[in-house]
Amino acid sequence: MTGSTIDELWASLCSQAILGTTDFENLDACIVQHGEIARLEADVDKLTRDHQRAKNPAQRNEIYAKLHKAKTQLAQMREV
């Protein structure tokens, strides 16, 4: 834990518990980003299953486009 005030110590503790790091700078933004990554991972999993089940080529192509977009967004979020 790091910080010289109670608020900084609390932010450091929350950061350590939620994100696994003591860096509490931009904690709120990191929590939001962590949630977005989790949502995108769930979307990719769902779209992958939907793509495998789709029989109609038009529907399959539409799902693939959504899957590709979600994978691209996920890769961009992980880079930051």
Coordinates of N, CA and C in Angstrom, one line a residue:
M1 N 0.8 -1.2 0.0 CA 0.0 0.0 0.0 C 0.9 1.2 0.0
T2 N 0.4 2.2 -0.7 CA 1.2 3.5 -0.8 C 0.2 4.6 -0.5
G3 N 0.7 5.8 -0.1 CA -0.1 6.9 0.1 C 0.2 7.6 1.4
S4 N 0.0 8.9 1.5 CA 0.3 9.6 2.7 C -0.9 10.1 3.4
T5 N -2.1 9.9 2.8 CA -3.3 10.3 3.5 C -4.2 9.0 3.5
I6 N -5.2 9.1 4.3 CA -6.2 8.0 4.4 C -6.9 7.7 3.1
D7 N -7.2 8.8 2.4 CA -7.8 8.6 1.1 C -6.9 7.9 0.1
E8 N -5.6 8.3 0.1 CA -4.7 7.7 -0.8 C -4.5 6.2 -0.4
L9 N -4.4 5.9 0.9 CA -4.3 4.5 1.3 C -5.5 3.7 0.9
W10 N -6.7 4.3 1.1 CA -7.9 3.6 0.7 C -7.9 3.3 -0.8
A11 N -7.5 4.3 -1.6 CA -7.5 4.1 -3.1 C -6.4 3.1 -3.5
S12 N -5.3 3.1 -2.8 CA -4.3 2.1 -3.0 C -4.8 0.7 -2.7
L13 N -5.5 0.5 -1.5 CA -6.0 -0.7 -1.1 C -7.1 -1.2 -2.1
C14 N -8.0 -0.3 -2.6 CA -9.0 -0.7 -3.6 C -8.3 -1.2 -4.9
S15 N -7.3 -0.4 -5.3 CA -6.6 -0.7 -6.5 C -5.9 -2.1 -6.4
Q16 N -5.4 -2.4 -5.3 CA -4.7 -3.6 -5.1 C -5.7 -4.8 -5.1
A17 N -6.8 -4.6 -4.4 CA -7.8 -5.7 -4.4 C -8.5 -5.9 -5.7
I18 N -8.8 -4.8 -6.5 CA -9.6 -4.9 -7.7 C -8.7 -5.3 -8.9
L19 N -7.6 -4.5 -9.0 CA -6.7 -4.6 -10.2 C -5.4 -5.4 -10.0
G20 N -5.0 -5.6 -8.7 CA -3.8 -6.3 -8.5 C -2.6 -5.4 -8.5
T21 N -2.7 -4.1 -8.4 CA -1.6 -3.2 -8.4 C -1.8 -2.1 -7.4
T22 N -0.7 -1.6 -6.9 CA -0.9 -0.5 -5.8 C -1.0 0.9 -6.5
D23 N -0.8 1.0 -7.8 CA -0.9 2.2 -8.5 C -2.4 2.7 -8.5
F24 N -2.7 3.7 -7.8 CA -4.1 4.2 -7.7 C -4.4 5.4 -8.5
E25 N -3.5 5.8 -9.3 CA -3.7 6.9 -10.2 C -4.8 6.5 -11.3
N26 N -5.7 7.3 -11.5 CA -6.8 7.0 -12.5 C -7.5 5.7 -12.1
L27 N -7.7 5.4 -10.9 CA -8.4 4.2 -10.4 C -9.7 4.0 -11.1
D28 N -10.6 5.0 -11.1 CA -11.9 4.9 -11.6 C -11.8 4.5 -13.1
A29 N -10.9 5.2 -13.9 CA -10.8 4.9 -15.3 C -10.4 3.4 -15.5
C30 N -9.5 3.0 -14.7 CA -9.0 1.6 -14.8 C -10.1 0.6 -14.5
I31 N -10.9 0.9 -13.5 CA -12.0 0.0 -13.2 C -13.0 -0.1 -14.3
V32 N -13.3 1.1 -14.9 CA -14.2 1.1 -16.1 C -13.6 0.3 -17.2
Q33 N -12.3 0.5 -17.5 CA -11.6 -0.2 -18.6 C -11.7 -1.7 -18.3
H34 N -11.4 -2.1 -17.1 CA -11.4 -3.5 -16.7 C -12.8 -4.1 -17.0
G35 N -13.9 -3.4 -16.6 CA -15.2 -3.8 -16.9 C -15.5 -3.9 -18.4
E36 N -15.0 -3.0 -19.2 CA -15.2 -3.0 -20.6 C -14.5 -4.2 -21.2
I37 N -13.3 -4.5 -20.8 CA -12.6 -5.7 -21.3 C -13.4 -6.9 -21.0
A38 N -13.9 -7.1 -19.8 CA -14.7 -8.2 -19.4 C -15.9 -8.4 -20.3
R39 N -16.6 -7.2 -20.6 CA -17.8 -7.2 -21.4 C -17.4 -7.7 -22.8
L40 N -16.3 -7.1 -23.4 CA -15.9 -7.5 -24.7 C -15.5 -8.9 -24.8
E41 N -14.9 -9.5 -23.8 CA -14.5 -10.9 -23.8 C -15.8 -11.8 -23.9
A42 N -16.8 -11.4 -23.1 CA -18.0 -12.1 -23.1 C -18.7 -12.0 -24.5
D43 N -18.7 -10.8 -25.1 CA -19.2 -10.6 -26.4 C -18.5 -11.5 -27.4
V44 N -17.2 -11.5 -27.4 CA -16.4 -12.3 -28.3 C -16.8 -13.8 -28.2
D45 N -16.9 -14.3 -26.9 CA -17.3 -15.7 -26.7 C -18.7 -16.0 -27.3
K46 N -19.6 -15.1 -27.0 CA -21.0 -15.3 -27.5 C -21.0 -15.3 -29.0
L47 N -20.4 -14.3 -29.6 CA -20.4 -14.2 -31.1 C -19.7 -15.3 -31.7
T48 N -18.6 -15.8 -31.1 CA -17.9 -17.0 -31.7 C -18.9 -18.2 -31.7
R49 N -19.6 -18.4 -30.6 CA -20.6 -19.5 -30.6 C -21.7 -19.3 -31.6
D50 N -22.2 -18.1 -31.7 CA -23.3 -17.8 -32.7 C -22.8 -18.0 -34.1
H51 N -21.5 -17.6 -34.4 CA -21.0 -17.8 -35.7 C -20.9 -19.2 -36.1
Q52 N -20.5 -20.1 -35.1 CA -20.4 -21.5 -35.4 C -21.7 -22.1 -35.6
R53 N -22.8 -21.7 -35.0 CA -24.1 -22.2 -35.1 C -24.9 -21.7 -36.3
A54 N -24.5 -20.6 -36.9 CA -25.3 -20.0 -37.9 C -25.2 -20.8 -39.2
K55 N -26.3 -21.0 -39.8 CA -26.4 -21.8 -41.1 C -26.6 -20.9 -42.3
N56 N -27.3 -19.8 -42.1 CA -27.5 -18.9 -43.2 C -26.2 -18.1 -43.5
P57 N -25.7 -18.1 -44.7 CA -24.5 -17.4 -45.0 C -24.5 -15.9 -44.8
A58 N -25.7 -15.3 -45.0 CA -25.8 -13.8 -44.8 C -25.7 -13.5 -43.3
Q59 N -26.4 -14.3 -42.5 CA -26.4 -14.2 -41.1 C -25.0 -14.5 -40.5
R60 N -24.4 -15.5 -41.1 CA -23.0 -15.9 -40.6 C -22.0 -14.7 -40.9
N61 N -22.1 -14.1 -42.1 CA -21.3 -13.0 -42.4 C -21.5 -11.8 -41.5
E62 N -22.8 -11.5 -41.2 CA -23.1 -10.4 -40.3 C -22.5 -10.6 -38.9
I63 N -22.6 -11.8 -38.4 CA -22.1 -12.2 -37.1 C -20.6 -12.1 -37.1
Y64 N -19.9 -12.5 -38.2 CA -18.5 -12.4 -38.3 C -18.0 -11.0 -38.3
A65 N -18.8 -10.1 -38.9 CA -18.4 -8.7 -38.9 C -18.4 -8.1 -37.5
K66 N -19.5 -8.5 -36.7 CA -19.6 -8.1 -35.4 C -18.5 -8.7 -34.5
L67 N -18.1 -9.9 -34.8 CA -17.1 -10.6 -34.1 C -15.7 -9.9 -34.3
H68 N -15.5 -9.6 -35.6 CA -14.2 -9.0 -35.9 C -14.1 -7.6 -35.2
K69 N -15.2 -6.8 -35.2 CA -15.2 -5.5 -34.6 C -15.0 -5.7 -33.1
A70 N -15.6 -6.6 -32.4 CA -15.4 -6.8 -31.0 C -14.0 -7.2 -30.7
K71 N -13.4 -8.1 -31.5 CA -12.0 -8.5 -31.3 C -11.0 -7.4 -31.5
T72 N -11.3 -6.5 -32.5 CA -10.5 -5.3 -32.7 C -10.5 -4.4 -31.5
Q73 N -11.8 -4.1 -31.0 CA -11.9 -3.3 -29.8 C -11.2 -3.9 -28.6
L74 N -11.3 -5.2 -28.4 CA -10.7 -5.8 -27.3 C -9.2 -5.7 -27.4
A75 N -8.6 -5.9 -28.6 CA -7.2 -5.7 -28.7 C -6.7 -4.3 -28.4
Q76 N -7.5 -3.3 -28.8 CA -7.2 -1.9 -28.6 C -7.2 -1.6 -27.1
M77 N -8.3 -2.2 -26.4 CA -8.4 -1.9 -24.9 C -7.2 -2.5 -24.2
R78 N -6.8 -3.7 -24.6 CA -5.7 -4.4 -23.9 C -4.3 -3.7 -24.1
E79 N -4.2 -2.9 -25.2 CA -2.9 -2.2 -25.5 C -2.8 -1.0 -24.5
V80 N -3.9 -0.4 -24.1 CA -3.8 0.8 -23.3 C -3.4 0.4 -21.9

